[in-house]
Coordinates of C-alpha atoms and ligand atoms in Angstrom, one line a residue:
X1 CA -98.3 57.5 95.0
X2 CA -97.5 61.0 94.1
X3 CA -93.4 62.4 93.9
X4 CA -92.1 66.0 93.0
X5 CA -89.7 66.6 90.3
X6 CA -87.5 69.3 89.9
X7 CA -85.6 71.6 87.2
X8 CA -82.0 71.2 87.0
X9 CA -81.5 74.9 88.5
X10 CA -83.2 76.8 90.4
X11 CA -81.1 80.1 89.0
X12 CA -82.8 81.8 85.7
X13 CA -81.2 80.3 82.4
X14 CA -80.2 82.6 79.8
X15 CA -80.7 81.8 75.9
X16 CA -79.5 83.4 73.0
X17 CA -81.5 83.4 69.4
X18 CA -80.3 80.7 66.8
X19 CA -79.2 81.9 63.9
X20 CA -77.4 80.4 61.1
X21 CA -76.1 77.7 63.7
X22 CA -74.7 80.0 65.9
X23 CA -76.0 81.3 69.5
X24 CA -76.4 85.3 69.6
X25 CA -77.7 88.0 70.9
X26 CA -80.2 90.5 69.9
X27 CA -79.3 93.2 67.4
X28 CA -81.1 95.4 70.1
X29 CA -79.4 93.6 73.0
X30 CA -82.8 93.3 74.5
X31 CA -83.9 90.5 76.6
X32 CA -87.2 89.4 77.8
X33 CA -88.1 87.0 81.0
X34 CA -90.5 83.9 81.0
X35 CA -92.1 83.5 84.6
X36 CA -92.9 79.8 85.8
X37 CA -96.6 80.3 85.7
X38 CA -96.8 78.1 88.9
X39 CA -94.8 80.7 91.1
X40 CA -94.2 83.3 89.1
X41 CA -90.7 83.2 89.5
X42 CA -88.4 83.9 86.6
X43 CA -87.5 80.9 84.5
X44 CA -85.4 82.2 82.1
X45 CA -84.0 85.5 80.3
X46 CA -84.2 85.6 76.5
X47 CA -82.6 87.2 74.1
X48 CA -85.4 89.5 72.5
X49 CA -85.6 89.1 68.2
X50 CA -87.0 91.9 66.7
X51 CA -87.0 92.8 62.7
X52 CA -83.6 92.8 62.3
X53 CA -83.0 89.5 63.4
X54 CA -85.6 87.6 61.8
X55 CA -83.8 89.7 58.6
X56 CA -80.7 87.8 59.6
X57 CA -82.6 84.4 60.2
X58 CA -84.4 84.7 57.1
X59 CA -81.3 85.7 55.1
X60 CA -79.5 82.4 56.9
X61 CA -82.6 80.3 55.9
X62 CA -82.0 81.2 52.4
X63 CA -78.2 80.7 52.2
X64 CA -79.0 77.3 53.9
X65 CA -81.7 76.5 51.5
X66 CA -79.8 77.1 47.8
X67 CA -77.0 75.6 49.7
X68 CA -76.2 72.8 51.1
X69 CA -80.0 71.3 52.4
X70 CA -80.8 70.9 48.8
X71 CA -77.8 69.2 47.6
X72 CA -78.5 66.7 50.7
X73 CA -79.9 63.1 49.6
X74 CA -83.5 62.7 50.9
X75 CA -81.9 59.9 52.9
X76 CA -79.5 61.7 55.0
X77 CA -81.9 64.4 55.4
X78 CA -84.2 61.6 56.8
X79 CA -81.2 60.2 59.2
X80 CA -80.3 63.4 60.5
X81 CA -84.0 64.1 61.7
X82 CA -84.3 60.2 63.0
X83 CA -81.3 61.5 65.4
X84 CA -82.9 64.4 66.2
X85 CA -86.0 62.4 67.5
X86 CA -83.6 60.2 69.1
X87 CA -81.6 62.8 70.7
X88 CA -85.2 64.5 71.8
X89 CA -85.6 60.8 73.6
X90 CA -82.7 60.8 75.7
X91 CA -83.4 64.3 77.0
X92 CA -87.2 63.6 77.1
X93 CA -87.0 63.9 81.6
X94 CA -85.2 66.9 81.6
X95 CA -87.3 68.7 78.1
X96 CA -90.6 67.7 80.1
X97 CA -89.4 69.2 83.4
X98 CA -88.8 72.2 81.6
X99 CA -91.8 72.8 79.4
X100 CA -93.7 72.2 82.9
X101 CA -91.5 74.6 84.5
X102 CA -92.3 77.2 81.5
X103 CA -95.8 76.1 80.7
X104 CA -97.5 75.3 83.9
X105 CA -98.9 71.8 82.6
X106 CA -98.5 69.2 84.7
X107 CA -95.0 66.7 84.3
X108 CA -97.2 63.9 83.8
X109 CA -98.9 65.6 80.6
X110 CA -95.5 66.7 79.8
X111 CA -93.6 63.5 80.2
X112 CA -96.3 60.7 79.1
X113 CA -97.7 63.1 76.1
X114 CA -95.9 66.2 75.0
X115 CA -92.6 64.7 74.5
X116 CA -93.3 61.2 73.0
X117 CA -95.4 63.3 70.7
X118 CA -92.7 65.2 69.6
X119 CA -89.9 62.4 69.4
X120 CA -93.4 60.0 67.7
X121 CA -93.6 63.4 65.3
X122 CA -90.2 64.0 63.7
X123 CA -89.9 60.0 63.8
X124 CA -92.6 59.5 61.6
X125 CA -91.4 62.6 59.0
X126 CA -88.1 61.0 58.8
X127 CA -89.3 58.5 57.1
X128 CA -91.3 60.7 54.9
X129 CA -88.0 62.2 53.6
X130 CA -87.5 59.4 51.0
X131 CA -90.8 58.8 50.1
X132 CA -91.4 62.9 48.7
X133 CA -92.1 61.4 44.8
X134 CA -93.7 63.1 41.6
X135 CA -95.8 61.4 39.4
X136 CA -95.9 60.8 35.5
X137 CA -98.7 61.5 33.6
X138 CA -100.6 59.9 30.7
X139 CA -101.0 62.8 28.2
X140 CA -101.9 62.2 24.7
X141 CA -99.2 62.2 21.6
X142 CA -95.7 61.8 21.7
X143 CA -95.0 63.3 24.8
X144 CA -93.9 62.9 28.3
X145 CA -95.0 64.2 31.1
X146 CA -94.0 64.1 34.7
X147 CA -94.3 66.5 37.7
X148 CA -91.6 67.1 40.5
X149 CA -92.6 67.6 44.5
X150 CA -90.4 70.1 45.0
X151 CA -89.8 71.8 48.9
X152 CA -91.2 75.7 49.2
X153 CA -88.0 77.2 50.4
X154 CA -87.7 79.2 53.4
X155 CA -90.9 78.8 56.0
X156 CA -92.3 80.9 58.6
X157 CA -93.6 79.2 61.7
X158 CA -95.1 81.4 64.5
X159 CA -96.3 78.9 67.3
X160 CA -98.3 79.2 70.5
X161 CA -97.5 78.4 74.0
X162 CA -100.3 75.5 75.0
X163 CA -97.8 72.6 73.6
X164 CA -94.8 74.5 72.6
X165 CA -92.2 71.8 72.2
X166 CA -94.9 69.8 70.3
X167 CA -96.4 72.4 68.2
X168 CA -92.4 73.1 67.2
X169 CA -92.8 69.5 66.1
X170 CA -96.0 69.2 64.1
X171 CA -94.3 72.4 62.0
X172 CA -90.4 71.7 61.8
X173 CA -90.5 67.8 60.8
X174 CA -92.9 68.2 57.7
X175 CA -91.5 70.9 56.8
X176 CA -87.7 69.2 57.0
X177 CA -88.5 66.2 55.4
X178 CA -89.6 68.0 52.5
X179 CA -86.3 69.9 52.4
X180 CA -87.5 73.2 53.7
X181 CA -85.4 75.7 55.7
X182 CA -87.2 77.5 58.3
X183 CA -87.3 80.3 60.8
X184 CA -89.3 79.5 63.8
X185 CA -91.2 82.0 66.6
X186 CA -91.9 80.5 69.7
X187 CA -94.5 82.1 71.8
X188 CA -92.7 84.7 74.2
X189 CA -94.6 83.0 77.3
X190 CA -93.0 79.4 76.4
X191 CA -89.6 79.7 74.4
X192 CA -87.6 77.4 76.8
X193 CA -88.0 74.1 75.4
X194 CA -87.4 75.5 71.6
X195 CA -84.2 76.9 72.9
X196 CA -83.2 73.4 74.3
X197 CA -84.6 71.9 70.8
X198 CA -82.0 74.5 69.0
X199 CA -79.0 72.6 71.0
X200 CA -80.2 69.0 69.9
X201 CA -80.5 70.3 66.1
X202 CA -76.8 71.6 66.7
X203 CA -75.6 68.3 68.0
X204 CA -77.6 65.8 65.4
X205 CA -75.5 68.0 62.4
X206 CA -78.6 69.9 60.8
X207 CA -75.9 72.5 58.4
X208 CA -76.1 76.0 59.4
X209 CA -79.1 77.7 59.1
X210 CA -81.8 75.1 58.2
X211 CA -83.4 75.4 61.4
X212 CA -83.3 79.4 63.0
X213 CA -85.0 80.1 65.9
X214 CA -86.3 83.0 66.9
X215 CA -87.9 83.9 70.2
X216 CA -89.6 87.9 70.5
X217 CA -93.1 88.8 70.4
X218 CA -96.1 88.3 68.3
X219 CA -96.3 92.3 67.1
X220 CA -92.4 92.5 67.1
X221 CA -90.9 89.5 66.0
X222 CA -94.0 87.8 64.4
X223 CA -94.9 90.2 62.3
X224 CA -91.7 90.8 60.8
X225 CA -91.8 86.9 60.2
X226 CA -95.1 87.3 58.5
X227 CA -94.8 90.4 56.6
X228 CA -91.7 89.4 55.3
X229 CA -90.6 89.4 51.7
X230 CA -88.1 86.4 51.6
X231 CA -90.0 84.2 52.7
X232 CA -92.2 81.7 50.5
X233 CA -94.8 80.3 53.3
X234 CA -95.9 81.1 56.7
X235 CA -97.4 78.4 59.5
X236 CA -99.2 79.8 62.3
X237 CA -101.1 78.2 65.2
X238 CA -102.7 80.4 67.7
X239 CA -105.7 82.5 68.0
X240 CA -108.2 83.0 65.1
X241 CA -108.0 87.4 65.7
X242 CA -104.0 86.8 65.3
X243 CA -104.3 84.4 62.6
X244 CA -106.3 86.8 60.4
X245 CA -104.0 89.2 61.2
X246 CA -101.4 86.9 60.1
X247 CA -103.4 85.8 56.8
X248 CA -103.4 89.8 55.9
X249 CA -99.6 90.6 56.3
X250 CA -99.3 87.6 53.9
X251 CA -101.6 88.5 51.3
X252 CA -98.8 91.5 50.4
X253 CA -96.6 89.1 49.1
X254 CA -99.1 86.0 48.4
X255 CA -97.2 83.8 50.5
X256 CA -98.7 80.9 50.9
X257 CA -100.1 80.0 54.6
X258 CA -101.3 78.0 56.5
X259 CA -103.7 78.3 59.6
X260 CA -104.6 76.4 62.7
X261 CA -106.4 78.1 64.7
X262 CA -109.2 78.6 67.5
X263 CA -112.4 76.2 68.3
X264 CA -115.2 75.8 70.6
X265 CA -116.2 71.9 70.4
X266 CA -119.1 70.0 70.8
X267 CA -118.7 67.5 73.1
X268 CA -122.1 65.6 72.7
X269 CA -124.0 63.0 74.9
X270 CA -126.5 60.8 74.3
X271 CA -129.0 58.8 76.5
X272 CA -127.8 55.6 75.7
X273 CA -123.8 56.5 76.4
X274 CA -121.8 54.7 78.5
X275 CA -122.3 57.9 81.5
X276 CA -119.1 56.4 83.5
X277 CA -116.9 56.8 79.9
X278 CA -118.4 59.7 78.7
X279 CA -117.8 61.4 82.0
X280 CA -114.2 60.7 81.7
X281 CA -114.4 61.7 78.3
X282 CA -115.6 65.3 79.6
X283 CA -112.9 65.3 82.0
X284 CA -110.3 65.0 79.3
X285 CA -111.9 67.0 76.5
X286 CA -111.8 70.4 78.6
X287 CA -109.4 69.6 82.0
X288 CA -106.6 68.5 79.8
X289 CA -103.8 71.2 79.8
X290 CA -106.1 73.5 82.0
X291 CA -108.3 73.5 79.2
X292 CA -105.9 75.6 76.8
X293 CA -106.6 73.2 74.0
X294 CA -107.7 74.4 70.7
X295 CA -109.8 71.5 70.3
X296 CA -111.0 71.3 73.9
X297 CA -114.5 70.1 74.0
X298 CA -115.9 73.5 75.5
X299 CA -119.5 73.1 74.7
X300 CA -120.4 70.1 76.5
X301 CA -124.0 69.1 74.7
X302 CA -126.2 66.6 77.7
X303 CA -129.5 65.0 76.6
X304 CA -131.7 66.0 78.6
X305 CA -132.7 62.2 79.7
X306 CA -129.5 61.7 81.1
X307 CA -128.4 65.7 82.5
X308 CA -129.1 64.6 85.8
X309 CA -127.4 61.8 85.9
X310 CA -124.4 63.0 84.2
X311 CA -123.3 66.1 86.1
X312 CA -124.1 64.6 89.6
X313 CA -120.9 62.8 88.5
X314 CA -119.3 64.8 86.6
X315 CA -119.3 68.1 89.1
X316 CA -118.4 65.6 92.1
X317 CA -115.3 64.2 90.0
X318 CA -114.2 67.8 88.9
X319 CA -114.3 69.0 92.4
X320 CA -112.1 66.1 93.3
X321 CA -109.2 67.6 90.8
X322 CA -106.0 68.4 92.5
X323 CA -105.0 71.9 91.1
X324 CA -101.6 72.9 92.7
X325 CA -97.9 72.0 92.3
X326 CA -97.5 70.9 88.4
X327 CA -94.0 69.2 89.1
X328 CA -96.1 66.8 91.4
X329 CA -97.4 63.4 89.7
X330 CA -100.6 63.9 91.7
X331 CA -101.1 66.8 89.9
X332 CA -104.2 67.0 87.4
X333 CA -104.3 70.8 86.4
X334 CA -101.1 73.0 87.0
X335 CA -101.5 77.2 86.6
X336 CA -102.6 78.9 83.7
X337 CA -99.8 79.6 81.6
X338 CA -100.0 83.5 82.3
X339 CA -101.8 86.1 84.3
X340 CA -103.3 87.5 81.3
X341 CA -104.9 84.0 80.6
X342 CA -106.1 84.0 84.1
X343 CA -108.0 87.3 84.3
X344 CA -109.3 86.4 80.8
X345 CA -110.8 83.2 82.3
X346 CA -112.3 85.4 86.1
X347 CA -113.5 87.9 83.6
X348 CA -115.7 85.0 81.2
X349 CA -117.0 83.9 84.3
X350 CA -119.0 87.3 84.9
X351 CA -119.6 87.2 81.7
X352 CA -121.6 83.8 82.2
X353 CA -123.4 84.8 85.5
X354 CA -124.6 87.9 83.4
X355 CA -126.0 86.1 81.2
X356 CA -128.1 83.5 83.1
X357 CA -125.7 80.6 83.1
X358 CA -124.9 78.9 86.8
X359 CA -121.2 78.6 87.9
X360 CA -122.3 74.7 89.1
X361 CA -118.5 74.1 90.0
X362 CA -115.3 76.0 90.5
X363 CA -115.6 79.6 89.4
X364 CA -112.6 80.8 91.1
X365 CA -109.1 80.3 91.9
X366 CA -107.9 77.8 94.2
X367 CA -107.0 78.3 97.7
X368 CA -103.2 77.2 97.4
X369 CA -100.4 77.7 99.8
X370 CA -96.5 78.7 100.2
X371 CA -94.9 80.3 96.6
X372 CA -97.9 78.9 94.5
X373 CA -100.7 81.5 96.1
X374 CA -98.4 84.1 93.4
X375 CA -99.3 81.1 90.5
X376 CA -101.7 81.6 88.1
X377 CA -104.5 78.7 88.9
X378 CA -108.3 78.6 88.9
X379 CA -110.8 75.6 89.4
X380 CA -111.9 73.4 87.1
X381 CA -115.1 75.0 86.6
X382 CA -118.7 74.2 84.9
X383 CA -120.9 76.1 83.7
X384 CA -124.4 74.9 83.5
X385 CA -128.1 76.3 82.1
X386 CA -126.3 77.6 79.5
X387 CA -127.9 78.2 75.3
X388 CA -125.5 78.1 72.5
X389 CA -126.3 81.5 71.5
X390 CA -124.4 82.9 75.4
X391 CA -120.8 84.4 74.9
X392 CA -119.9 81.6 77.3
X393 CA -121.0 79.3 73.9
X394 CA -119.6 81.2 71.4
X395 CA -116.5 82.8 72.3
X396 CA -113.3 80.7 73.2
X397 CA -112.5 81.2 76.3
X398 CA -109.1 78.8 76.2
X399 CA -109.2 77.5 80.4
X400 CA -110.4 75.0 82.3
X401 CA -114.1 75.7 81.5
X402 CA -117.1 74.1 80.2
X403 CA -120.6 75.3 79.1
X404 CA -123.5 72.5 79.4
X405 CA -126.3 72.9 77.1
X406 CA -129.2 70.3 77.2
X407 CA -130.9 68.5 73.3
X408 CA -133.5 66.4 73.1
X409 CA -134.1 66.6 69.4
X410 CA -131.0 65.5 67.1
X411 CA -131.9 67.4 64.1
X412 CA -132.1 70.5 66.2
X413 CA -128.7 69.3 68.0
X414 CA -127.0 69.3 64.9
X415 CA -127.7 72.7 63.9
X416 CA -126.8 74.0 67.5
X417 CA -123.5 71.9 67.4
X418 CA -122.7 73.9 63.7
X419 CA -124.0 77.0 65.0
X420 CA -120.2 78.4 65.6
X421 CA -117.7 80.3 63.7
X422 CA -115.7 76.7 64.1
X423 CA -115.1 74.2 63.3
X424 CA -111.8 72.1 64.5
X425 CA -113.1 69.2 66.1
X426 CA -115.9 67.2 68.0
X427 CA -116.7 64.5 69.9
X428 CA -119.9 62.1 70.6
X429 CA -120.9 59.6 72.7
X430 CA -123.2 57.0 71.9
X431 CA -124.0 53.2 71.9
X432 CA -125.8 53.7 68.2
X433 CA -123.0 53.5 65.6
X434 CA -125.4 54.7 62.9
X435 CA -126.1 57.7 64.4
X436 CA -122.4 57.9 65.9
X437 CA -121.1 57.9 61.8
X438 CA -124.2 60.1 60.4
X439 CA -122.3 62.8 63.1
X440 CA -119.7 62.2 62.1
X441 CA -120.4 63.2 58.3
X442 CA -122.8 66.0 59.3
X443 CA -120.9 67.9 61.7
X444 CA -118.6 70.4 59.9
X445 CA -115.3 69.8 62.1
X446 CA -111.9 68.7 60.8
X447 CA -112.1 65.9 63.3
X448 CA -114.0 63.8 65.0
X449 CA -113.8 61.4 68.1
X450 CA -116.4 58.8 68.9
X451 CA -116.5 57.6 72.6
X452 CA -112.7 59.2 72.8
X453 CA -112.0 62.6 73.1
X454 CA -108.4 64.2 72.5
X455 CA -106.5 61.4 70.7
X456 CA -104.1 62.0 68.4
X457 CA -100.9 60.3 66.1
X458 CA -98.2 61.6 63.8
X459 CA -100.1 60.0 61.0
X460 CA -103.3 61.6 61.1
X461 CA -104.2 64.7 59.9
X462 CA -105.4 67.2 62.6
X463 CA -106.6 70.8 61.1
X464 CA -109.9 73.2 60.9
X465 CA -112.9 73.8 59.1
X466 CA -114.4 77.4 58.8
X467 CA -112.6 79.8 60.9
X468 CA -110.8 77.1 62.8
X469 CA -108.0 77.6 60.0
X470 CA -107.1 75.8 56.4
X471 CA -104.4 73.7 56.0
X472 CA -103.9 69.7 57.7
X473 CA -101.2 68.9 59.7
X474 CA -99.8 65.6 60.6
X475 CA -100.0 62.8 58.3
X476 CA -98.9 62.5 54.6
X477 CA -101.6 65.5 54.2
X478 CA -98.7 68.0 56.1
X479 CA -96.3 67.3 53.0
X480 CA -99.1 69.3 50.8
X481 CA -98.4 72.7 52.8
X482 CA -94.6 72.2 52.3
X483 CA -94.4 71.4 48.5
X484 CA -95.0 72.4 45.6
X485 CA -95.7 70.7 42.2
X486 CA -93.9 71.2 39.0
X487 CA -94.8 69.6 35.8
X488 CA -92.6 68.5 33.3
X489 CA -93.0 68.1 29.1
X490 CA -90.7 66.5 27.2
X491 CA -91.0 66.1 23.3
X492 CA -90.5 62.8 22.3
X493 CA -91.0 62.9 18.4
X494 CA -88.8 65.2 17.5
X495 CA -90.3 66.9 15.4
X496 CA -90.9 71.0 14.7
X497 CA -93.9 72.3 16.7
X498 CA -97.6 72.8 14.5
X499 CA -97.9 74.8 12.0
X500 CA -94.7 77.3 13.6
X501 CA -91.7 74.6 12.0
X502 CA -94.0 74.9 8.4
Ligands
ADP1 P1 -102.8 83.9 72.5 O1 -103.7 85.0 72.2 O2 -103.5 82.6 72.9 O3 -101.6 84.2 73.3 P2 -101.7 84.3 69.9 O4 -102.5 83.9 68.8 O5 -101.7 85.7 70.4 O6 -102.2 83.4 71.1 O7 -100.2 83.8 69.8 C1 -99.7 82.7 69.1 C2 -98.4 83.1 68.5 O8 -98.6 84.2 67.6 C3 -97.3 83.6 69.5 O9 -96.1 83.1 69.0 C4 -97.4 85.1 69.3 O10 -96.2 85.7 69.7 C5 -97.7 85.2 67.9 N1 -98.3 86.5 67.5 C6 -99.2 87.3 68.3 N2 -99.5 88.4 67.6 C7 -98.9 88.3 66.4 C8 -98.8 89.2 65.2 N3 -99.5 90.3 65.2 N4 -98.1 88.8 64.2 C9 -97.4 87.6 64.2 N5 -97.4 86.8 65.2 C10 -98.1 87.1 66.3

């Protein structure tokens, strides 16, 4: 049984920038809007930040941070973000509704795992708060030794728009627990749910300034962010062009950064899979979130005993996707979250039809009626006869897309599945569990799924090999790219130093 949900209102909201604790606008007094991607309509109107703003957040962050953050016990640092996860939980219907609204994804992504992610995220990280220790080490002579994990300071985090509220998450609660202060970006297409995350941080008691938030765009406002001198470490998830771009306005002040960017997954099936799962596996790896996953298994890699077999199903169940209303439960794919996005994805197909490949399913947008024929939606679409050295292989398209190639030979599969400037994640399906853990170890991807595709938990590390990014997040590995070590030497035989006290 399918039902609609709603936003609270169906009149734009207005949102200010968060800085030090307090709700302002612009220096500028600009404003930009966000559309609902599934209408086009205007969500909201947002205060614009540009350089001078992120000056004031950054300045803010700073006061915050020699303030009173770090005189704060570990443990009350840790409580305060448990009530912010808590808070996050009681407004998880109407967060969801709105990052649907904003995002395009459908409410039952957004409800069952966007938000529990986030509240399961800064959850987790609380607990981490108290469990930050140094370590003493065993040097020789009458010394002591010990080193001190000790938070960065201020931190930059620039974050996309396919999981906004979540991505907010993976970045803010490592970074809190470890007594960081921080100035965040959301993306300009998706700033609504950060905006509502700024009012929970107000009401758990976070002191002024720890969290600012700072919606604008990437050239504007993010590259002030990135570029700018007070601040001692930059996060960025998004594309691997920006994240360079990112990694160079850095490099002036060796800030220390950390990168999660693009991918373009294998998604590999063997001939003797379980077809029925590994079909549903497909579904999910490059359907999920209209395909604007980072991980998205976009290369989908068929044995060629089993091709047949496996998109006869797989085609038929894909054309069977309802596209349309993302407020409805029904819903499996909502809009694109932008028009850009869209025309991207139209002009990759072209691209794939040029270069031999067959548009087995979808290929266009869908036939919709009433206020979504203005949304930005297109069919769950395959692409099929397609070799891994195509565009359509290479490139990342980010949408609801998939390029099949066929294997026989699994040496030669595993130097196709490497052959990408990649490497974030991957997936296999197979009955053999030697082969399924050789994979595993040979293919050069930050994370693997055997017979699952997509999964994902506070306490495991997620991040990219090659040009997919450096840096893990989640997990106790997230605490390395928000501390730093100091070591400590203490005399203990009191005596003058060498041959300097003769
Ligand atoms: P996409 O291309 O998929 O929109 P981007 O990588 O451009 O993804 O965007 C991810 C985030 O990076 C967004 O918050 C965006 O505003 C920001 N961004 C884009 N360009 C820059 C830039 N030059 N400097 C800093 N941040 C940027």
């Amino acid at each position: 049984m399918s039902s609609t949900q709603t936003v609270a209102s169906d009149t734009p909201r207005r949102y200010q920038l968060f800085i030090d604790g307090k709700w302002m606008d612009a220096e500028s007094g600009k404003t930009f809007e966000t559309p609902n991607p599934s209408t086009g309509a205007t969500l909201a109107e947002v205060a614009e930040a540009d350089k001078a703003d992120v000056d004031k957040a950054v300045a803010a962050a700073r006061r915050a941070f020699e303030g009173k953050w770090s005189k704060m016990s570990a443990r009350d640092r840790g409580r305060l973000m448990y009530k912010l996860s808590q808070l996050i939980d009681a407004n998880s219907q109407e967060l969801a509704a709105l990052e649907t609204s904003d995002n395009g994804k459908p409410i039952r992504e957004s409800q069952y795992v966007d938000i529990p992610q986030v509240v399961e995220n800064f959850e987790y990280f609380a607990g981490f708060a108290t469990k930050i220790e140094g370590e003493t080490i065993p040097v020789p002579g009458q010394m002591f030794n010990y080193t001190l994990r000790e938070p960065l300071g201020v931190c930059g985090q620039i974050i996309p728009w396919n999981f906004p509220l979540l991505m907010a998450a993976w970045k803010l609660a490592p970074a809190l627990a470890a007594g960081n202060t921080i100035v965040l970006k959301p993306a300009e297409q998706t700033p609504v749910t950060a905006m509502e995350l700024g009012k929970l941080i107000q009401e758990a008691g976070f002191p002024d300034g720890v969290v600012n938030i700072v919606p604008g765009y990437g050239e504007t406002a993010g590259a002030a962010l990135a570029s700018h001198p007070g601040i001692d470490k930059i996060a960025f998830t998004g594309s691997t062009e920006v994240g360079k771009l990112i990694a160079r306005e850095a490099a002036q002040n060796l800030t220390k950064v950390s990168l999660e960017l693009g991918g373009k997954a294998p998604n590999i099936v063997f001939a003797d899979a379980d077809i029925e799962q590994a079909v549903n596996g497909a579904m999910m790896s490059i359907f999920f979130n209209q395909g604007q996953v980072c991980c998205a298994g976009s290369r989908l890699f068929l044995h060629e005993e089993v091709k047949d077999e496996f998109l006869d199903n797989f085609k038929e169940r894909a054309s069977r996707m309802q596209v349309g209303n993302p407020m409805d439960t029904a819903t499996h794919m909502g809009p694109q979250v932008s028009e850009e996005q869209l025309n991207r994805i139209k002009s990759y197909v072209e691209i794939a039809r040029g270069e031999g490949a067959t548009v087995l399913a979808g290929g266009e947008p869908p036939q919709l009626e009433g206020d979504f024929r203005a949304g930005y939606f297109f069919q769950p679409t395959i692409f099929s006869e397609v070799t891994n050295q195509m565009r359509v292989a290479q490139e990342e398209i980010f949408g609801p897309v998939v390029s099949v190639i066929t294997f026989k030979d699994e040496e030669d599969l595993i130097q196709q599945a490497n052959a990408t400037i990649y490497g974030l994640s991957a997936g296999i399906w197979t009955r053999d569990i030697t082969r399924a853990h050789r994979f595993a170890r040979e293919i050069k991807a930050g994370v693997v799924w055997i017979n699952t595709f997509n999964m994902f938990n506070a306490a495991s590390p997620f991040g990219g090999y090659k040009q997919s990014g450096y840096g893990r997040e989640m997990g106790k590995h997230a605490l390395d790219l928000y501390t730093q070590v100091k070591s400590v030497w203490v005399d203990l035989s009191g005596k003058p130093m060498g041959w300097f006290g003769k």
